CSV table of C-alpha atoms in Angstrom, one decimal:
chain,number,residue,atom,x,y,z
A,190,MET,CA,-117.8,21.2,-95.7
A,191,ASP,CA,-120.0,18.2,-97.0
A,192,ASP,CA,-118.5,15.1,-95.8
A,193,VAL,CA,-121.0,13.2,-98.0
A,194,VAL,CA,-121.1,12.0,-101.1
A,195,HIS,CA,-124.7,12.0,-102.4
A,196,ASP,CA,-125.7,8.7,-104.1
A,197,ASP,CA,-128.8,10.8,-106.2
A,198,VAL,CA,-127.1,9.8,-109.9
A,199,ASP,CA,-129.4,13.0,-111.4
A,200,ASP,CA,-127.0,15.5,-107.8
A,201,ASP,CA,-124.4,15.0,-110.2
A,202,ARG,CA,-125.0,18.1,-112.4
A,203,LEU,CA,-122.4,17.2,-114.7
A,204,LYS,CA,-124.0,18.7,-118.1
A,205,ASP,CA,-123.8,22.3,-115.6
A,206,MET,CA,-120.0,20.8,-114.7
A,207,ILE,CA,-119.7,21.1,-117.9
A,208,HIS,CA,-121.3,24.0,-119.5
A,209,ASP,CA,-119.4,25.8,-117.1
A,210,VAL,CA,-116.3,25.0,-117.7
A,211,GLY,CA,-116.6,26.9,-121.3
A,212,ALA,CA,-116.3,26.5,-125.0
A,213,GLU,CA,-112.8,27.8,-124.7
A,214,SER,CA,-111.3,25.6,-122.8
A,215,PHE,CA,-112.8,22.3,-124.3
A,216,ALA,CA,-110.6,23.4,-127.2
A,217,LYS,CA,-107.6,22.7,-125.5
A,218,ALA,CA,-106.6,19.2,-124.6
A,219,HIS,CA,-109.2,15.9,-125.1
A,220,GLY,CA,-111.9,18.5,-126.0
A,221,TYR,CA,-115.7,18.1,-124.9
A,222,GLY,CA,-115.7,15.6,-127.4
A,223,SER,CA,-114.2,12.9,-125.0
A,224,MET,CA,-115.9,14.5,-122.1
A,225,SER,CA,-118.9,13.9,-123.3
A,226,ARG,CA,-118.4,10.7,-124.5
A,227,TYR,CA,-116.7,10.0,-120.3
A,228,ALA,CA,-120.8,11.2,-118.8
A,229,GLN,CA,-121.8,8.7,-121.4
A,230,THR,CA,-120.3,5.2,-121.4
A,231,PRO,CA,-121.7,3.1,-118.9
A,232,LEU,CA,-119.5,1.3,-115.3
A,233,TYR,CA,-119.9,-2.2,-116.2
A,234,PRO,CA,-121.6,-2.7,-119.6
A,235,GLY,CA,-125.0,-2.5,-119.0
A,236,SER,CA,-125.5,0.3,-116.2
A,237,THR,CA,-127.8,2.7,-116.6
A,238,ASN,CA,-126.9,4.3,-112.5
A,239,PHE,CA,-123.4,5.2,-112.7
A,240,THR,CA,-121.5,6.3,-116.1
A,241,ARG,CA,-117.2,6.4,-115.9
A,242,LEU,CA,-117.3,10.5,-115.6
A,243,SER,CA,-119.7,10.1,-112.7
A,244,VAL,CA,-117.7,7.2,-111.2
A,245,VAL,CA,-114.5,9.6,-111.0
A,246,LEU,CA,-116.0,12.4,-109.8
A,247,ARG,CA,-117.3,10.7,-107.0
A,248,LEU,CA,-114.6,8.6,-106.0
A,249,MET,CA,-112.4,11.9,-106.2
A,250,ASN,CA,-114.3,13.8,-103.5
A,251,LEU,CA,-114.4,10.6,-101.4
A,252,LYS,CA,-110.2,11.1,-101.9
A,253,ALA,CA,-110.1,14.4,-101.4
A,254,ILE,CA,-112.6,14.5,-98.3
A,255,ASN,CA,-110.1,11.9,-96.6
A,256,GLY,CA,-107.0,12.5,-97.4
A,257,TRP,CA,-106.6,9.0,-99.4
A,258,THR,CA,-102.7,9.3,-101.1
A,259,ASP,CA,-102.1,8.4,-105.0
A,260,LYS,CA,-101.1,5.6,-104.0
A,261,SER,CA,-104.0,4.4,-101.2
A,262,PHE,CA,-106.0,5.6,-104.1
A,263,THR,CA,-104.6,3.5,-106.7
A,264,LYS,CA,-104.6,0.2,-104.7
A,265,LEU,CA,-108.4,1.1,-104.2
A,266,LEU,CA,-109.1,1.1,-108.2
A,267,GLN,CA,-106.9,-2.2,-108.7
A,268,LEU,CA,-109.8,-4.0,-106.4
A,269,LEU,CA,-112.3,-2.8,-109.0
A,270,PRO,CA,-114.0,-6.5,-111.0
A,271,GLU,CA,-111.9,-5.9,-114.7
A,272,GLU,CA,-115.2,-5.2,-116.7
A,273,ASN,CA,-115.3,-1.5,-115.2
A,274,THR,CA,-114.3,1.2,-117.9
A,275,LEU,CA,-112.0,3.3,-115.1
A,276,HIS,CA,-108.1,2.8,-116.1
A,277,ASN,CA,-106.3,1.1,-112.9
A,278,ARG,CA,-104.4,4.1,-111.5
A,279,ASN,CA,-104.8,7.6,-110.4
A,280,TYR,CA,-102.9,9.4,-112.2
A,281,GLU,CA,-104.9,7.6,-115.9
A,282,ALA,CA,-108.1,8.7,-113.9
A,283,GLN,CA,-107.1,12.2,-113.1
A,284,THR,CA,-107.0,12.5,-116.7
A,285,ILE,CA,-110.7,12.5,-117.2
A,286,LEU,CA,-111.4,15.0,-114.7
A,287,CYS,CA,-108.8,17.2,-116.6
A,288,PRO,CA,-109.6,17.8,-120.5
A,289,MET,CA,-110.3,21.5,-118.8
A,290,SER,CA,-106.7,21.7,-117.3
A,291,MET,CA,-105.2,25.4,-116.9
A,292,GLU,CA,-102.4,26.6,-118.4
A,293,TYR,CA,-99.5,26.3,-116.0
A,294,LYS,CA,-95.3,27.0,-115.4
A,295,LYS,CA,-93.2,25.3,-113.5
A,296,THR,CA,-89.8,26.6,-112.0
A,297,HIS,CA,-87.4,25.9,-109.9
A,298,ALA,CA,-87.2,26.2,-106.7
A,299,CYS,CA,-84.4,26.7,-103.9
A,300,TYR,CA,-85.0,23.8,-101.3
A,301,ASN,CA,-85.5,26.6,-98.4
A,302,ASP,CA,-87.5,28.3,-100.6
A,303,CYS,CA,-84.7,31.4,-100.8
A,304,ILE,CA,-85.1,31.9,-104.6
A,305,LEU,CA,-87.3,31.1,-108.1
A,306,TYR,CA,-84.5,30.1,-110.5
A,307,ARG,CA,-85.9,32.6,-113.3
A,308,LYS,CA,-85.3,35.8,-114.8
A,309,ASP,CA,-81.4,36.7,-113.1
A,310,PHE,CA,-81.2,33.3,-111.9
A,311,GLU,CA,-82.4,31.0,-114.6
A,312,LEU,CA,-79.0,29.9,-115.1
A,313,LEU,CA,-78.2,29.6,-111.4
A,314,LYS,CA,-76.6,26.1,-110.3
A,315,SER,CA,-76.8,26.8,-107.0
A,316,CYS,CA,-78.6,29.1,-104.5
A,317,PRO,CA,-76.9,32.9,-104.2
A,318,ARG,CA,-77.8,33.0,-100.4
A,319,CYS,CA,-78.2,29.3,-98.5
A,320,GLY,CA,-75.4,27.7,-101.6
A,321,LEU,CA,-77.6,24.9,-101.6
A,322,SER,CA,-78.0,23.0,-104.9
A,323,ARG,CA,-80.7,23.4,-107.3
A,324,TYR,CA,-80.1,19.6,-108.4
A,325,LYS,CA,-80.4,16.9,-106.3
A,326,LEU,CA,-77.3,15.7,-106.1
A,327,LYS,CA,-76.9,11.8,-106.4
A,328,GLN,CA,-74.0,10.3,-107.6
A,329,LYS,CA,-74.8,6.7,-107.9
A,330,ASP,CA,-77.0,7.7,-111.1
A,331,TYR,CA,-74.7,10.1,-112.8
A,332,ASP,CA,-71.1,10.1,-113.2
A,333,THR,CA,-70.5,14.4,-113.2
A,334,ILE,CA,-71.4,17.4,-111.1
A,335,GLU,CA,-72.3,18.6,-114.8
A,336,GLU,CA,-74.6,15.1,-115.4
A,337,ILE,CA,-76.6,16.0,-112.7
A,338,GLU,CA,-76.9,19.3,-113.6
A,339,LYS,CA,-77.6,18.2,-117.4
A,340,HIS,CA,-80.3,15.4,-116.0
A,341,GLY,CA,-80.2,15.6,-112.4
A,342,PRO,CA,-84.4,16.2,-111.0
A,343,PRO,CA,-84.4,19.4,-109.6
A,344,MET,CA,-84.5,19.7,-105.8
A,345,LYS,CA,-87.6,21.5,-105.7
A,346,VAL,CA,-90.8,22.5,-108.3
A,347,ILE,CA,-93.2,24.9,-107.8
A,348,TRP,CA,-96.7,25.0,-110.3
A,349,TYR,CA,-97.7,28.7,-111.0
A,350,ILE,CA,-100.8,28.8,-112.7
A,351,PRO,CA,-100.9,32.8,-114.6
A,352,ASN,CA,-103.6,35.0,-113.5
A,353,ILE,CA,-105.4,35.7,-116.9
A,354,PRO,CA,-106.4,31.9,-117.3
A,355,ARG,CA,-107.0,31.5,-113.9
A,356,MET,CA,-109.2,34.4,-114.3
A,357,LYS,CA,-110.7,33.6,-117.1
A,358,LEU,CA,-111.9,29.9,-115.1
A,359,LEU,CA,-113.7,31.6,-112.5
A,360,PHE,CA,-116.0,34.3,-114.5
A,361,ALA,CA,-116.9,31.4,-116.7
A,362,ASN,CA,-119.7,30.2,-115.4
A,363,PRO,CA,-121.9,33.3,-115.5
A,364,ASN,CA,-123.6,32.6,-112.0
A,365,ASP,CA,-120.0,32.5,-110.1
A,366,ALA,CA,-119.4,35.9,-112.0
A,367,LYS,CA,-122.6,38.2,-110.9
A,368,ASN,CA,-121.3,37.4,-107.6
A,369,PHE,CA,-117.7,37.8,-107.8
A,370,ARG,CA,-119.1,41.3,-108.8
A,371,TRP,CA,-121.6,41.5,-106.4
A,372,HIS,CA,-119.9,43.7,-104.1
A,373,ALA,CA,-118.7,46.5,-106.4
A,374,TYR,CA,-122.6,46.6,-108.0
A,375,GLU,CA,-125.1,45.2,-106.6
A,376,ARG,CA,-124.3,46.1,-102.3
A,377,LYS,CA,-126.1,48.0,-101.0
A,378,CYS,CA,-124.1,51.9,-100.3
A,379,ASP,CA,-124.9,53.6,-96.9
A,380,ASP,CA,-122.5,56.0,-97.5
A,381,MET,CA,-120.9,55.0,-94.3
A,382,TYR,CA,-117.7,54.4,-97.4
């Protein structure tokens, strides 16, 4: 993995990234207009080298390479001078990059990974295998068990990305789609298999 963050502004390939996401995905959430607006908004008034989008991309790249926590990233954003156009929190910075976010579904799960609370188990309040409660039990926040089950946070939540939206995103870029299909259509067969 390349641990170097490139300083060449022309190397960002922002237009390619925006194009690769696809028109259908941009129609969702913030849409193409906000992404292109972020790509044209200078980081500081009068700045010609850095845009709001290019800096967020670079900072998120650094965050991923160096394993920064969300809290440390937020503290870094708060150190920047006030004249900049970036948000000062990690979540707000991520929203710039996520107008093309994929659909996802959240499902409660047993803390010990015994079951998912869906289909037949959707209405259960505790795991039938290990007996652990589905919800975090904090008596100081709620008076009764019923209130905990109604308003309390689940012990564990999994995020699931359905296959069809995932495949649409993977095949949105024609070059990537060609590479995915190479093995089936373009490799040379030697009749060994």
